[in-house]
CSV table of C-alpha atoms in Angstrom, one decimal:
chain,number,residue,atom,x,y,z
A,1,UNK,CA,-13.8,0.5,-11.6
A,2,UNK,CA,-11.7,3.1,-9.9
A,3,UNK,CA,-9.6,3.8,-13.0
A,4,UNK,CA,-12.9,4.7,-14.7
A,5,UNK,CA,-13.5,7.2,-12.0
A,6,UNK,CA,-16.3,5.2,-10.5
A,7,UNK,CA,-16.5,4.6,-6.7
A,8,UNK,CA,-16.9,1.0,-5.7
A,9,UNK,CA,-16.8,-1.1,-2.6
A,10,UNK,CA,-15.9,-4.8,-2.0
A,11,UNK,CA,-18.7,-6.6,-0.1
A,12,UNK,CA,-19.1,-10.2,1.0
A,13,UNK,CA,-20.8,-12.5,-1.5
A,14,UNK,CA,-23.7,-13.1,1.0
A,15,UNK,CA,-24.8,-9.5,1.2
A,16,UNK,CA,-28.6,-9.1,0.6
A,17,UNK,CA,-30.2,-7.1,-2.2
A,18,UNK,CA,-32.0,-4.9,0.4
A,19,UNK,CA,-28.7,-3.8,1.8
A,20,UNK,CA,-27.3,-3.1,-1.6
A,21,UNK,CA,-30.3,-0.8,-2.4
A,22,UNK,CA,-30.1,0.9,1.0
A,23,UNK,CA,-26.5,1.7,0.5
A,24,UNK,CA,-27.2,3.2,-3.0
A,25,UNK,CA,-25.4,0.7,-5.2
A,26,UNK,CA,-26.3,1.0,-8.9
A,27,UNK,CA,-24.8,-2.3,-10.0
A,28,UNK,CA,-22.9,-5.4,-8.9
A,29,UNK,CA,-20.0,-7.5,-10.2
A,30,UNK,CA,-19.7,-11.1,-9.2
A,31,UNK,CA,-16.0,-11.7,-9.2
A,32,UNK,CA,-13.9,-14.7,-10.1
A,33,UNK,CA,-12.7,-17.2,-7.5
A,34,UNK,CA,-11.0,-20.6,-7.1
A,35,UNK,CA,-14.1,-22.6,-6.1
A,36,UNK,CA,-16.4,-24.7,-8.2
A,37,UNK,CA,-20.1,-23.9,-8.0
A,38,UNK,CA,-20.7,-27.6,-7.1
A,39,UNK,CA,-18.3,-27.7,-4.2
A,40,UNK,CA,-19.8,-28.0,-0.7
A,41,UNK,CA,-19.7,-24.5,0.9
A,42,UNK,CA,-19.0,-22.7,-2.4
A,43,UNK,CA,-19.8,-19.0,-2.3
A,44,UNK,CA,-23.4,-18.3,-3.2
A,45,UNK,CA,-25.4,-15.1,-3.8
A,46,UNK,CA,-28.8,-13.7,-2.8
A,47,UNK,CA,-30.9,-14.8,-5.8
A,48,UNK,CA,-32.8,-11.5,-5.7
A,49,UNK,CA,-29.6,-9.7,-6.8
A,50,UNK,CA,-29.8,-11.7,-10.1
A,51,UNK,CA,-33.5,-11.1,-10.8
A,52,UNK,CA,-32.7,-8.3,-13.3
A,53,UNK,CA,-33.8,-5.4,-11.0
A,54,UNK,CA,-30.1,-4.1,-10.8
A,55,UNK,CA,-27.4,-4.5,-13.4
A,56,UNK,CA,-25.0,-7.4,-12.7
A,57,UNK,CA,-21.8,-8.5,-14.4
A,58,UNK,CA,-20.6,-12.0,-13.7
A,59,UNK,CA,-16.8,-12.7,-14.3
A,60,UNK,CA,-15.5,-16.3,-14.5
A,61,UNK,CA,-16.9,-18.0,-11.3
A,62,UNK,CA,-19.4,-15.2,-11.2
A,63,UNK,CA,-20.7,-16.2,-14.6
A,64,UNK,CA,-20.9,-19.8,-13.6
A,65,UNK,CA,-22.8,-18.9,-10.4
A,66,UNK,CA,-25.2,-16.7,-12.3
A,67,UNK,CA,-25.9,-19.5,-14.8
A,68,UNK,CA,-26.5,-22.1,-12.1
A,69,UNK,CA,-28.7,-19.9,-9.9
A,70,UNK,CA,-30.8,-18.9,-12.9
A,71,UNK,CA,-31.3,-22.4,-14.2
A,72,UNK,CA,-28.5,-22.8,-16.7
A,73,UNK,CA,-26.2,-25.7,-17.0
A,74,UNK,CA,-22.6,-25.6,-15.6
A,75,UNK,CA,-20.2,-28.4,-16.3
A,76,UNK,CA,-17.9,-29.1,-13.4
A,77,UNK,CA,-14.3,-29.7,-14.6
A,78,UNK,CA,-15.4,-29.0,-18.1
A,79,UNK,CA,-13.3,-27.6,-21.0
A,80,UNK,CA,-10.4,-25.9,-19.2
A,81,UNK,CA,-8.8,-22.8,-20.5
A,82,UNK,CA,-5.7,-21.2,-18.9
A,83,UNK,CA,-3.9,-18.3,-20.6
A,84,UNK,CA,-4.6,-16.2,-23.7
A,85,UNK,CA,-7.5,-17.0,-25.9
A,86,UNK,CA,-9.5,-15.4,-28.8
A,87,UNK,CA,-13.2,-14.9,-28.5
A,88,UNK,CA,-15.6,-14.4,-31.4
A,89,UNK,CA,-18.1,-11.7,-30.5
A,90,UNK,CA,-21.6,-12.1,-31.9
A,91,UNK,CA,-23.4,-9.1,-30.3
A,92,UNK,CA,-21.7,-5.7,-30.2
A,93,UNK,CA,-24.1,-4.0,-27.9
A,94,UNK,CA,-23.9,-3.6,-24.2
A,95,UNK,CA,-20.5,-4.5,-22.7
A,96,UNK,CA,-19.1,-5.2,-26.1
A,97,UNK,CA,-20.0,-1.8,-27.6
A,98,UNK,CA,-17.1,-0.6,-29.8
A,99,UNK,CA,-15.1,-3.9,-29.8
A,100,UNK,CA,-14.2,-5.9,-32.9
A,101,UNK,CA,-15.5,-9.2,-34.1
A,102,UNK,CA,-12.5,-11.0,-32.5
A,103,UNK,CA,-10.7,-10.0,-29.3
A,104,UNK,CA,-7.8,-11.4,-27.3
A,105,UNK,CA,-8.7,-12.2,-23.7
A,106,UNK,CA,-7.3,-14.0,-20.6
A,107,UNK,CA,-8.9,-17.2,-19.5
A,108,UNK,CA,-8.4,-19.1,-16.2
A,109,UNK,CA,-11.2,-21.6,-15.5
A,110,UNK,CA,-12.0,-25.2,-15.1
A,111,UNK,CA,-15.8,-25.2,-14.9
A,112,UNK,CA,-17.7,-24.2,-18.0
A,113,UNK,CA,-21.2,-22.9,-18.7
A,114,UNK,CA,-22.7,-25.4,-21.2
A,115,UNK,CA,-26.1,-23.9,-21.5
A,116,UNK,CA,-27.2,-20.3,-20.6
A,117,UNK,CA,-30.3,-19.8,-18.5
A,118,UNK,CA,-33.7,-19.2,-20.1
A,119,UNK,CA,-33.9,-15.8,-21.6
A,120,UNK,CA,-30.1,-15.4,-22.0
A,121,UNK,CA,-28.2,-15.6,-25.3
A,122,UNK,CA,-24.6,-16.4,-26.1
A,123,UNK,CA,-22.8,-13.3,-27.3
A,124,UNK,CA,-19.2,-14.6,-27.5
A,125,UNK,CA,-17.5,-17.9,-27.9
A,126,UNK,CA,-13.9,-19.2,-28.0
A,127,UNK,CA,-12.4,-22.1,-29.9
A,128,UNK,CA,-12.6,-24.2,-26.7
A,129,UNK,CA,-15.7,-22.9,-25.0
A,130,UNK,CA,-18.9,-22.2,-26.9
A,131,UNK,CA,-20.4,-19.9,-24.1
A,132,UNK,CA,-17.7,-17.3,-23.4
A,133,UNK,CA,-20.2,-14.5,-22.7
A,134,UNK,CA,-23.9,-14.3,-22.2
A,135,UNK,CA,-26.6,-11.7,-21.6
A,136,UNK,CA,-30.4,-11.2,-21.1
A,137,UNK,CA,-30.0,-8.1,-23.4
A,138,UNK,CA,-31.0,-5.7,-20.6
A,139,UNK,CA,-29.2,-5.6,-17.2
A,140,UNK,CA,-27.5,-8.9,-16.8
A,141,UNK,CA,-24.2,-9.8,-18.5
A,142,UNK,CA,-21.5,-12.4,-17.8
A,143,UNK,CA,-18.1,-13.3,-19.3
A,144,UNK,CA,-16.0,-16.4,-18.8
A,145,UNK,CA,-12.7,-14.5,-19.3
A,146,UNK,CA,-11.1,-11.9,-17.0
A,147,UNK,CA,-11.6,-8.3,-18.3
A,148,UNK,CA,-9.9,-6.9,-15.2
A,149,UNK,CA,-6.4,-8.1,-16.0
A,150,UNK,CA,-3.9,-6.4,-18.3
A,151,UNK,CA,-3.7,-9.6,-20.3
A,152,UNK,CA,-7.1,-8.8,-21.7
A,153,UNK,CA,-6.1,-5.8,-23.9
A,154,UNK,CA,-9.6,-4.2,-24.2
A,155,UNK,CA,-10.9,-5.4,-20.8
A,156,UNK,CA,-11.0,-1.8,-19.5
A,157,UNK,CA,-13.4,-0.9,-22.3
A,158,UNK,CA,-15.6,-3.8,-21.4
A,159,UNK,CA,-15.8,-2.7,-17.8
A,160,UNK,CA,-16.4,0.9,-18.8
A,161,UNK,CA,-19.3,-0.2,-21.0
A,162,UNK,CA,-20.8,-2.0,-18.1
A,163,UNK,CA,-20.4,1.0,-15.8
A,164,UNK,CA,-21.5,3.7,-18.2
A,165,UNK,CA,-23.9,2.0,-20.6
A,166,UNK,CA,-25.5,-0.6,-18.4
A,167,UNK,CA,-25.3,0.9,-14.9
A,168,UNK,CA,-25.5,4.6,-15.9
A,169,UNK,CA,-22.5,5.7,-13.8
A,170,UNK,CA,-21.1,9.2,-14.3
A,171,UNK,CA,-17.4,8.8,-13.5
A,172,UNK,CA,-17.0,11.6,-10.9
A,173,UNK,CA,-14.9,9.8,-8.3
A,174,UNK,CA,-11.4,11.4,-8.1
A,175,UNK,CA,-8.3,11.4,-5.9
A,176,UNK,CA,-9.4,14.7,-4.4
A,177,UNK,CA,-12.8,13.2,-3.5
A,178,UNK,CA,-11.0,10.3,-1.8
A,179,UNK,CA,-8.7,12.6,0.2
A,180,UNK,CA,-11.7,14.6,1.4
A,181,UNK,CA,-13.6,11.5,2.4
A,182,UNK,CA,-10.6,9.7,4.0
A,183,UNK,CA,-9.7,12.8,6.1
A,184,UNK,CA,-13.2,12.9,7.4
A,185,UNK,CA,-13.3,9.2,8.2
A,186,UNK,CA,-9.9,9.3,9.9
A,187,UNK,CA,-11.0,12.2,12.1
A,188,UNK,CA,-14.2,10.2,13.0
A,189,UNK,CA,-12.2,7.0,13.7
A,190,UNK,CA,-9.4,8.6,15.7
A,191,UNK,CA,-11.4,11.2,17.6
A,192,UNK,CA,-9.1,12.9,20.1
A,193,UNK,CA,-6.7,9.9,20.4
A,194,UNK,CA,-3.0,9.8,19.5
A,195,UNK,CA,-1.5,7.5,16.9
A,196,UNK,CA,1.9,6.2,15.6
A,197,UNK,CA,2.5,5.4,12.0
A,198,UNK,CA,4.6,2.5,10.7
A,199,UNK,CA,6.8,4.4,8.2
A,200,UNK,CA,8.9,2.4,5.9
A,201,UNK,CA,9.8,5.1,3.4
A,202,UNK,CA,7.9,3.5,0.6
A,203,UNK,CA,5.0,5.2,-1.2
A,204,UNK,CA,2.2,3.4,0.7
A,205,UNK,CA,3.4,4.3,4.2
A,206,UNK,CA,4.4,7.8,3.0
A,207,UNK,CA,0.9,8.5,1.7
A,208,UNK,CA,-0.8,6.9,4.7
A,209,UNK,CA,1.3,9.0,7.1
A,210,UNK,CA,0.7,12.3,5.1
A,211,UNK,CA,-3.0,11.6,5.0
A,212,UNK,CA,-3.3,10.9,8.7
A,213,UNK,CA,-1.1,13.9,9.5
A,214,UNK,CA,-3.5,16.1,7.6
A,215,UNK,CA,-6.4,14.7,9.6
A,216,UNK,CA,-5.0,14.8,13.1
A,217,UNK,CA,-1.8,17.0,12.9
A,218,UNK,CA,0.8,16.6,15.7
A,219,UNK,CA,-1.1,13.8,17.4
A,220,UNK,CA,0.6,11.5,14.9
A,221,UNK,CA,4.2,10.2,15.5
A,222,UNK,CA,5.9,8.2,12.7
A,223,UNK,CA,8.2,5.3,13.6
A,224,UNK,CA,10.8,4.0,11.1
A,225,UNK,CA,12.2,0.6,12.1
A,226,UNK,CA,15.5,-0.5,10.6
A,227,UNK,CA,15.2,-4.2,10.6
A,228,UNK,CA,18.6,-5.0,9.1
A,229,UNK,CA,16.6,-6.2,6.0
A,230,UNK,CA,16.7,-3.0,4.1
A,231,UNK,CA,18.3,-2.1,0.7
A,232,UNK,CA,21.7,-0.4,0.5
A,233,UNK,CA,21.7,3.1,2.2
A,234,UNK,CA,17.9,2.9,2.7
A,235,UNK,CA,17.8,3.8,6.4
A,236,UNK,CA,19.9,7.0,5.9
A,237,UNK,CA,17.7,8.0,2.9
A,238,UNK,CA,14.4,7.5,4.8
A,239,UNK,CA,15.6,9.6,7.8
A,240,UNK,CA,16.9,12.4,5.5
A,241,UNK,CA,13.7,12.4,3.5
A,242,UNK,CA,11.1,12.2,6.1
A,243,UNK,CA,12.8,13.6,9.2
A,244,UNK,CA,12.1,17.2,8.2
A,245,UNK,CA,8.5,16.5,7.0
A,246,UNK,CA,7.0,14.4,9.8
A,247,UNK,CA,7.5,13.7,13.5
A,248,UNK,CA,9.9,10.7,13.1
A,249,UNK,CA,11.5,8.2,15.5
A,250,UNK,CA,14.3,6.1,14.0
A,251,UNK,CA,14.7,2.7,15.7
A,252,UNK,CA,17.7,0.5,14.9
A,253,UNK,CA,16.3,-3.1,15.5
A,254,UNK,CA,18.5,-5.1,13.2
A,255,UNK,CA,20.0,-7.4,15.9
A,256,UNK,CA,16.5,-8.1,17.2
A,257,UNK,CA,15.0,-9.1,13.9
A,258,UNK,CA,18.0,-11.1,12.7
A,259,UNK,CA,18.1,-13.1,15.9
A,260,UNK,CA,14.4,-14.0,15.6
A,261,UNK,CA,15.0,-15.1,11.9
A,262,UNK,CA,18.1,-17.2,12.5
A,263,UNK,CA,17.7,-20.6,10.8
A,264,UNK,CA,14.2,-19.9,9.5
A,265,UNK,CA,13.7,-20.9,5.9
A,266,UNK,CA,10.0,-21.1,5.3
A,267,UNK,CA,8.7,-17.8,3.8
A,268,UNK,CA,5.4,-17.8,5.6
A,269,UNK,CA,7.1,-18.3,8.9
A,270,UNK,CA,9.5,-15.4,8.1
A,271,UNK,CA,6.6,-13.1,7.4
A,272,UNK,CA,4.8,-14.1,10.6
A,273,UNK,CA,8.0,-13.4,12.7
A,274,UNK,CA,8.6,-10.1,11.0
A,275,UNK,CA,5.0,-9.0,11.4
A,276,UNK,CA,5.0,-9.8,15.1
A,277,UNK,CA,8.3,-8.1,15.7
A,278,UNK,CA,7.1,-5.0,13.9
A,279,UNK,CA,4.1,-4.8,16.1
A,280,UNK,CA,6.1,-5.3,19.3
A,281,UNK,CA,8.5,-2.5,18.2
A,282,UNK,CA,5.6,-0.2,17.6
A,283,UNK,CA,3.9,-1.1,20.9
A,284,UNK,CA,7.2,-0.3,22.8
A,285,UNK,CA,7.6,3.1,21.0
A,286,UNK,CA,3.9,3.9,21.6
A,287,UNK,CA,4.5,3.4,25.3
A,288,UNK,CA,7.5,5.7,25.2
A,289,UNK,CA,5.6,8.4,23.3
A,290,UNK,CA,2.7,8.0,25.8
A,291,UNK,CA,-1.0,7.8,25.5
A,292,UNK,CA,-1.0,6.2,22.1
A,293,UNK,CA,-3.9,3.8,21.2
A,294,UNK,CA,-3.6,3.6,17.3
A,295,UNK,CA,-1.2,2.1,14.8
A,296,UNK,CA,-1.4,3.5,11.2
A,297,UNK,CA,-0.3,1.2,8.4
A,298,UNK,CA,0.1,1.7,4.7
A,299,UNK,CA,-1.7,-1.5,3.9
A,300,UNK,CA,-3.1,-1.5,0.3
A,301,UNK,CA,-5.7,-3.7,-1.3
A,302,UNK,CA,-3.4,-6.2,-3.1
A,303,UNK,CA,-1.9,-7.0,0.4
A,304,UNK,CA,-5.4,-7.7,1.7
A,305,UNK,CA,-6.4,-9.9,-1.3
A,306,UNK,CA,-3.3,-12.0,-1.3
A,307,UNK,CA,-3.3,-12.5,2.4
A,308,UNK,CA,-6.9,-13.6,2.8
A,309,UNK,CA,-7.5,-11.1,5.5
A,310,UNK,CA,-9.6,-11.6,8.6
A,311,UNK,CA,-12.7,-9.9,7.2
A,312,UNK,CA,-12.9,-12.4,4.2
A,313,UNK,CA,-14.2,-15.9,4.7
A,314,UNK,CA,-13.7,-17.2,1.2
A,315,UNK,CA,-10.9,-15.3,-0.6
A,316,UNK,CA,-7.9,-17.6,-1.4
A,317,UNK,CA,-4.6,-16.8,0.3
A,318,UNK,CA,-1.7,-16.4,-2.1
A,319,UNK,CA,0.8,-15.4,0.6
A,320,UNK,CA,0.7,-13.6,3.9
A,321,UNK,CA,1.7,-10.0,4.0
A,322,UNK,CA,3.4,-9.1,7.2
A,323,UNK,CA,1.0,-6.2,7.8
A,324,UNK,CA,-2.2,-8.2,7.2
A,325,UNK,CA,-2.2,-11.9,7.9
A,326,UNK,CA,1.2,-11.6,9.6
A,327,UNK,CA,-0.2,-9.5,12.5
A,328,UNK,CA,-0.3,-11.2,15.9
A,329,UNK,CA,-3.7,-12.1,17.3
A,330,UNK,CA,-3.1,-10.1,20.5
A,331,UNK,CA,-2.2,-6.5,20.1
A,332,UNK,CA,-2.4,-3.5,22.4
A,333,UNK,CA,-2.8,-1.0,19.5
A,334,UNK,CA,-5.9,-0.6,17.2
A,335,UNK,CA,-4.9,-0.7,13.5
A,336,UNK,CA,-5.9,2.2,11.2
A,337,UNK,CA,-5.4,1.5,7.4
A,338,UNK,CA,-6.6,4.5,5.4
A,339,UNK,CA,-5.4,3.0,2.1
A,340,UNK,CA,-6.7,-0.5,2.6
A,341,UNK,CA,-9.1,-0.4,-0.4
A,342,UNK,CA,-6.7,1.3,-2.9
A,343,UNK,CA,-4.5,-0.2,-5.5
A,344,UNK,CA,-0.9,1.0,-6.1
A,345,UNK,CA,-1.7,3.3,-9.0
A,346,UNK,CA,-4.5,4.9,-6.9
A,347,UNK,CA,-2.1,5.4,-4.0
A,348,UNK,CA,0.2,7.3,-6.2
A,349,UNK,CA,-2.6,9.5,-7.5
A,350,UNK,CA,-3.7,10.3,-4.0
A,351,UNK,CA,-0.1,11.0,-3.0
A,352,UNK,CA,0.2,13.5,-5.9
A,353,UNK,CA,-3.1,15.2,-4.7
A,354,UNK,CA,-1.4,15.5,-1.2
A,355,UNK,CA,1.7,17.1,-2.7
A,356,UNK,CA,4.1,14.3,-2.0
A,357,UNK,CA,7.3,14.7,-4.2
A,358,UNK,CA,7.6,12.5,-7.3
A,359,UNK,CA,10.8,10.8,-6.2
A,360,UNK,CA,8.9,9.3,-3.3
A,361,UNK,CA,5.7,8.5,-5.3
A,362,UNK,CA,7.6,6.6,-8.0
A,363,UNK,CA,10.1,4.8,-5.8
A,364,UNK,CA,9.8,1.1,-6.5
A,365,UNK,CA,7.8,-0.9,-4.0
A,366,UNK,CA,9.7,-2.8,-1.3
A,367,UNK,CA,8.1,-5.6,0.6
A,368,UNK,CA,7.6,-5.1,4.3
A,369,UNK,CA,9.6,-8.2,5.2
A,370,UNK,CA,12.4,-6.6,3.1
A,371,UNK,CA,15.3,-8.7,1.9
A,372,UNK,CA,14.2,-11.6,4.2
A,373,UNK,CA,11.9,-12.7,1.3
A,374,UNK,CA,14.5,-12.0,-1.3
A,375,UNK,CA,17.1,-14.3,0.2
A,376,UNK,CA,15.5,-17.7,-0.6
A,377,UNK,CA,15.9,-19.9,2.4
A,378,UNK,CA,17.7,-19.1,5.7
A,379,UNK,CA,19.2,-15.7,6.0
A,380,UNK,CA,22.4,-14.3,7.7
A,381,UNK,CA,24.3,-11.1,7.5
A,382,UNK,CA,26.7,-12.3,4.8
A,383,UNK,CA,23.9,-13.3,2.5
A,384,UNK,CA,22.1,-10.0,3.2
A,385,UNK,CA,25.2,-8.0,2.4
A,386,UNK,CA,25.8,-9.9,-0.9
A,387,UNK,CA,22.2,-9.4,-1.9
A,388,UNK,CA,22.2,-5.7,-1.0
A,389,UNK,CA,25.2,-5.1,-3.2
A,390,UNK,CA,23.7,-7.1,-6.2
A,391,UNK,CA,20.4,-5.2,-5.8
A,392,UNK,CA,22.1,-1.8,-5.7
A,393,UNK,CA,24.1,-2.6,-8.9
A,394,UNK,CA,20.8,-3.5,-10.7
A,395,UNK,CA,19.1,-0.3,-9.6
A,396,UNK,CA,22.1,1.8,-10.4
A,397,UNK,CA,22.3,0.5,-13.9
A,398,UNK,CA,18.5,0.9,-14.4
A,399,UNK,CA,18.8,4.6,-13.4
A,400,UNK,CA,21.9,5.1,-15.6
A,401,UNK,CA,20.0,3.8,-18.6
A,402,UNK,CA,17.0,6.0,-17.7
A,403,UNK,CA,14.8,2.9,-17.4
A,404,UNK,CA,13.9,3.0,-13.7
A,405,UNK,CA,10.5,4.7,-14.3
A,406,UNK,CA,9.7,2.4,-17.2
A,407,UNK,CA,9.4,-0.7,-14.9
A,408,UNK,CA,7.1,-0.9,-11.9
A,409,UNK,CA,9.5,-2.9,-9.8
A,410,UNK,CA,13.0,-4.3,-10.1
A,411,UNK,CA,15.2,-6.2,-7.7
A,412,UNK,CA,17.7,-9.0,-7.2
A,413,UNK,CA,17.1,-12.3,-5.5
A,414,UNK,CA,19.8,-14.5,-3.8
A,415,UNK,CA,18.9,-18.1,-4.5
A,416,UNK,CA,20.1,-21.2,-2.6
A,417,UNK,CA,21.4,-22.6,-5.9
A,418,UNK,CA,25.1,-23.0,-6.4
A,419,UNK,CA,26.8,-23.6,-9.7
A,420,UNK,CA,30.2,-24.3,-11.2
A,421,UNK,CA,32.1,-21.4,-12.7
A,422,UNK,CA,35.5,-20.3,-13.8
A,423,UNK,CA,37.0,-17.1,-12.4
A,424,UNK,CA,40.7,-16.1,-12.7
A,425,UNK,CA,41.4,-19.5,-14.3
A,426,UNK,CA,40.1,-21.2,-11.2
A,427,UNK,CA,37.1,-23.4,-10.7
A,428,UNK,CA,34.4,-21.8,-8.5
A,429,UNK,CA,31.3,-23.1,-6.9
A,430,UNK,CA,29.3,-20.0,-6.3
A,431,UNK,CA,25.9,-18.5,-5.6
A,432,UNK,CA,23.3,-17.7,-8.3
A,433,UNK,CA,21.6,-14.3,-8.3
A,434,UNK,CA,18.3,-13.9,-10.1
A,435,UNK,CA,17.1,-10.5,-11.5
A,436,UNK,CA,13.4,-9.6,-11.6
A,437,UNK,CA,11.8,-6.6,-13.3
A,438,UNK,CA,8.1,-6.3,-14.0
A,439,UNK,CA,5.6,-4.0,-15.7
A,440,UNK,CA,2.2,-3.6,-14.1
A,441,UNK,CA,-0.5,-1.1,-13.4
A,442,UNK,CA,-2.1,-2.5,-10.2
A,443,UNK,CA,0.4,-5.2,-9.0
A,444,UNK,CA,-2.4,-7.8,-9.1
A,445,UNK,CA,-1.1,-9.0,-12.5
A,446,UNK,CA,2.3,-8.3,-14.0
A,447,UNK,CA,4.4,-9.0,-17.0
A,448,UNK,CA,8.2,-9.4,-17.1
A,449,UNK,CA,10.0,-6.3,-18.3
A,450,UNK,CA,11.8,-6.6,-21.7
A,451,UNK,CA,15.0,-5.0,-20.6
A,452,UNK,CA,17.8,-4.4,-23.2
A,453,UNK,CA,20.3,-7.2,-23.5
A,454,UNK,CA,23.2,-4.8,-23.2
A,455,UNK,CA,21.8,-3.5,-19.8
A,456,UNK,CA,21.4,-7.1,-18.5
A,457,UNK,CA,25.0,-7.8,-19.7
A,458,UNK,CA,26.4,-4.9,-17.8
A,459,UNK,CA,24.4,-5.8,-14.6
A,460,UNK,CA,25.5,-9.4,-14.8
A,461,UNK,CA,29.2,-8.5,-15.3
A,462,UNK,CA,29.2,-6.1,-12.4
A,463,UNK,CA,27.5,-8.5,-10.0
A,464,UNK,CA,29.8,-11.3,-10.8
A,465,UNK,CA,32.9,-9.1,-10.5
A,466,UNK,CA,31.8,-7.0,-7.5
A,467,UNK,CA,29.8,-9.3,-5.3
A,468,UNK,CA,32.0,-12.0,-3.6
A,469,UNK,CA,30.8,-15.5,-3.9
A,470,UNK,CA,28.5,-15.0,-6.9
A,471,UNK,CA,29.4,-16.5,-10.2
A,472,UNK,CA,26.1,-16.7,-12.2
A,473,UNK,CA,23.2,-14.3,-12.9
A,474,UNK,CA,19.9,-15.2,-14.5
A,475,UNK,CA,16.8,-13.1,-15.5
A,476,UNK,CA,13.3,-14.1,-14.5
A,477,UNK,CA,10.9,-14.1,-17.4
A,478,UNK,CA,7.7,-15.2,-15.5
A,479,UNK,CA,4.5,-13.2,-15.5
A,480,UNK,CA,2.0,-12.9,-12.6
A,481,UNK,CA,0.1,-15.2,-12.8
A,482,UNK,CA,1.3,-17.9,-12.7
A,483,UNK,CA,4.2,-16.5,-10.7
A,484,UNK,CA,4.0,-13.8,-8.1
A,485,UNK,CA,6.2,-10.7,-8.3
A,486,UNK,CA,8.3,-11.6,-5.2
A,487,UNK,CA,9.9,-15.0,-5.1
A,488,UNK,CA,8.9,-15.8,-1.5
């Protein structure tokens, strides 16, 4: 929606139609989800939303819910489809305006609509599922596939058709409009209070800090915590980059974090520990600054979705992000998250609007837990040092090949796997390093990057020769889904 310059909000499934109208909504999308419409407690919807008075687009579960509420027939555990599929389009009006007679789409469902509701017609089918899309021909549309993911090549056109042709949107929401609105909201939220900002040096926290600084000026102090889990030379680079731009405190807390993480191998436990330690560090710095009540974080929407945040009762948790589900229940600081409803590409556009340099905006994302979730299993300083060197080699070679900007994220992972090798005519039993590089627009879905073989060969040779204890390198060719971008 946002890529089509249309403002949208995420609201709970049980919102009433009267509230939608009062807030000025011109249409609604019922999203996908992991539930079956027949499960006890499955998410429902105000039936008046589906009466045709406002445009509605149902996607996957949303289609099944629409069909069931309106009297159609949904088969629980019906004909499953997971992955790419081809649909045959029978009606080229409405959401399918401008598309061909056959289109590739991404399916991911178990339940199936067997019979559309009265007054609806089938407008697309796949080889496996005869009702892949349906409509009443006026305001209500539904598709069984996922137009919102990059694996549906013309999905953005389908969504734009719904926005412009069905809902009558004008597409006037821009980064400049977001900045103006966000600054106003931050001023209203913060009032005359003081805040500290959790600054990691990544694009999200940099944009959040710059946005809040524009709103409240010198009442914002940024705190950069060196956890000992950062990439090579990262602490020095962050201080050099942001020290002259913002009021910045540099805290070396490596010993503290590594002591808490000693012997911990479960990734969700790592994230919880790191999230708690971050907050305690910020609370202590807030007390030193004095009269600080607010903590600014660069949380973005994929973090919220994957963590099943506290304001969502039904969203499925993929993993806990340290700055969302990893926050401790008891905190002395009130959290401010100005980017909470933005995706990564939107954050970069807002950053450009704020005048943030490109080398910051296009820096590859780095998880808040850092290398703790890129060393699979328990961590120690030796493993971290080995991974730091392997990761630095990978990024150095990407930049040398002028490919750094062509991938959205690239990194090395130190696995717990050991394998037999031969180095210097001697048998070795060394560690295995995995390389991961992905292409994506929004980080909700991603595809593995097709890097040149000669580049991978150089990286592999350098890692094996320059990183002690490593004798094997592999390349991860998994997409998201079914994998996630990070390994833990």
